[in-house]
Amino acid sequence: MTVPLSILDLSPISSGSTAQQALRNTVDLAQHAERWGYHRYWLAEHHFVAVASSSSITLIGLVAANTSRIRVGSAAVQVGHHTSASIVEAFGTIDALYPGRLDLGLGRSGHRRAQFGAEPERPKGRKPVVDTATGRTEIRDGVVVPPPFDPGRITDRSRFVASLRALQQPGAQAPEFADQIAEIRALLAGTYLSEDGIPLHAVPGENAQVQLWLFGSSGGESAELAGRLGLPFAAAYHVAPGTALDAVAAYRAAFRPSQYLSEPYVVVSADVVVGADDAKARELAAGYGHWVYSIRSGSGAAEFLAPDDAGPLTPDQRRLVDDRLATQFVGSPSTVVERLAALQRVTGANELLITSVAHDHADRLESHRLLAEAWGTGAARAA
């Protein structure tokens, strides 16, 4: 295929395993991904759940140290949990040792305490891709676009709120997202001034060779800001399949050429499990519904179950995760390549970002290897 593939890793913890092993698995997968021709290796940031990527910037440094060519980055640093200076200094430190390989992806989930349970954002006047009034699922050239998920269906929000409190100093207030992006850009460029006009210089960090990205899952602030600033944008179809196409459309509509890009550049994510055949892939993905349910029920991501331990979902559980199950790309290499090609056509993505969770590390490796071979990454073609 013509567009690159990249990997998004959460360092998931499998049932019966440990965070330490999940981190070793992440480094191992990154090394294999480099050999197989994946373009980037991005790490997610999640806290107080059964994934080991809570300190994603630290993990980015470890992955960069154990690879040599593949781009490494964040998908995304949740800026509401960090100061602008701490982000720039941390990435600047890694870039000082591994220059020109880092992607600084920024997301606004850390700003959402007041918005938790609100409807997905959309620019005023923009029609949604899916008719939310009727709740109908749309099929666009083979791509499933379900109605947007309503966070109000999550009944227990106590863990979410408690985690936000734990991630900030008492009384701390995150800046507005756009303001914090402006601070980060100024610190990287060496033009930062404090509120009282004092110039401050991030050392290391200033003039670091990092590529800025914004991440979003709806046609709201992140997508529009990425477009206005002329930054590359990543749309999270794997998390929010009902609004990711809105995000792509909003980004392109708002795009202005910049020093970074002359035209829009979009990455679209997909949740993928590839097996030797469709039946094997379905077996490997058996725990996915339970895993998503643990997230959406408010408990946070649980340990990923082995196929034999993942029994049928109850009707209530199924209703909460139906959209994610319908939009997971599960099957043989040819099945998944066909569906990914459709996603690329419908979104016009310049690049696809693959996230994959399986209980056994060997199965997750094989899923990525089979996909790289079937997609025809450069290394796979050479091999």
Coordinates of C-alpha atoms in Angstrom, one line a residue, residues 39-42 60 71-75 77 91 100-106 209-213 215 351:
H39 CA 7.4 4.5 10.4
R40 CA 6.8 5.7 13.9
Y41 CA 6.5 4.2 17.4
W42 CA 4.2 6.3 19.6
I60 CA 9.9 7.4 24.9
R71 CA 10.7 7.9 14.9
V72 CA 9.5 7.8 18.6
G73 CA 7.0 10.0 20.2
S74 CA 3.9 10.6 22.4
A75 CA 0.3 9.9 21.5
V77 CA 1.2 14.0 26.3
F91 CA 11.7 16.1 25.2
G100 CA 15.7 14.5 15.0
R101 CA 13.7 11.4 15.9
L102 CA 11.1 12.7 18.3
D103 CA 7.4 13.5 17.7
L104 CA 5.9 15.6 20.4
G105 CA 2.2 14.8 20.3
L106 CA 0.0 16.9 22.5
Q209 CA 14.5 18.9 16.7
V210 CA 11.1 17.7 17.7
Q211 CA 8.0 17.6 15.4
L212 CA 4.9 19.0 17.0
W213 CA 1.5 17.1 16.6
F215 CA -4.3 14.8 18.7
E351 CA -0.5 7.6 7.4

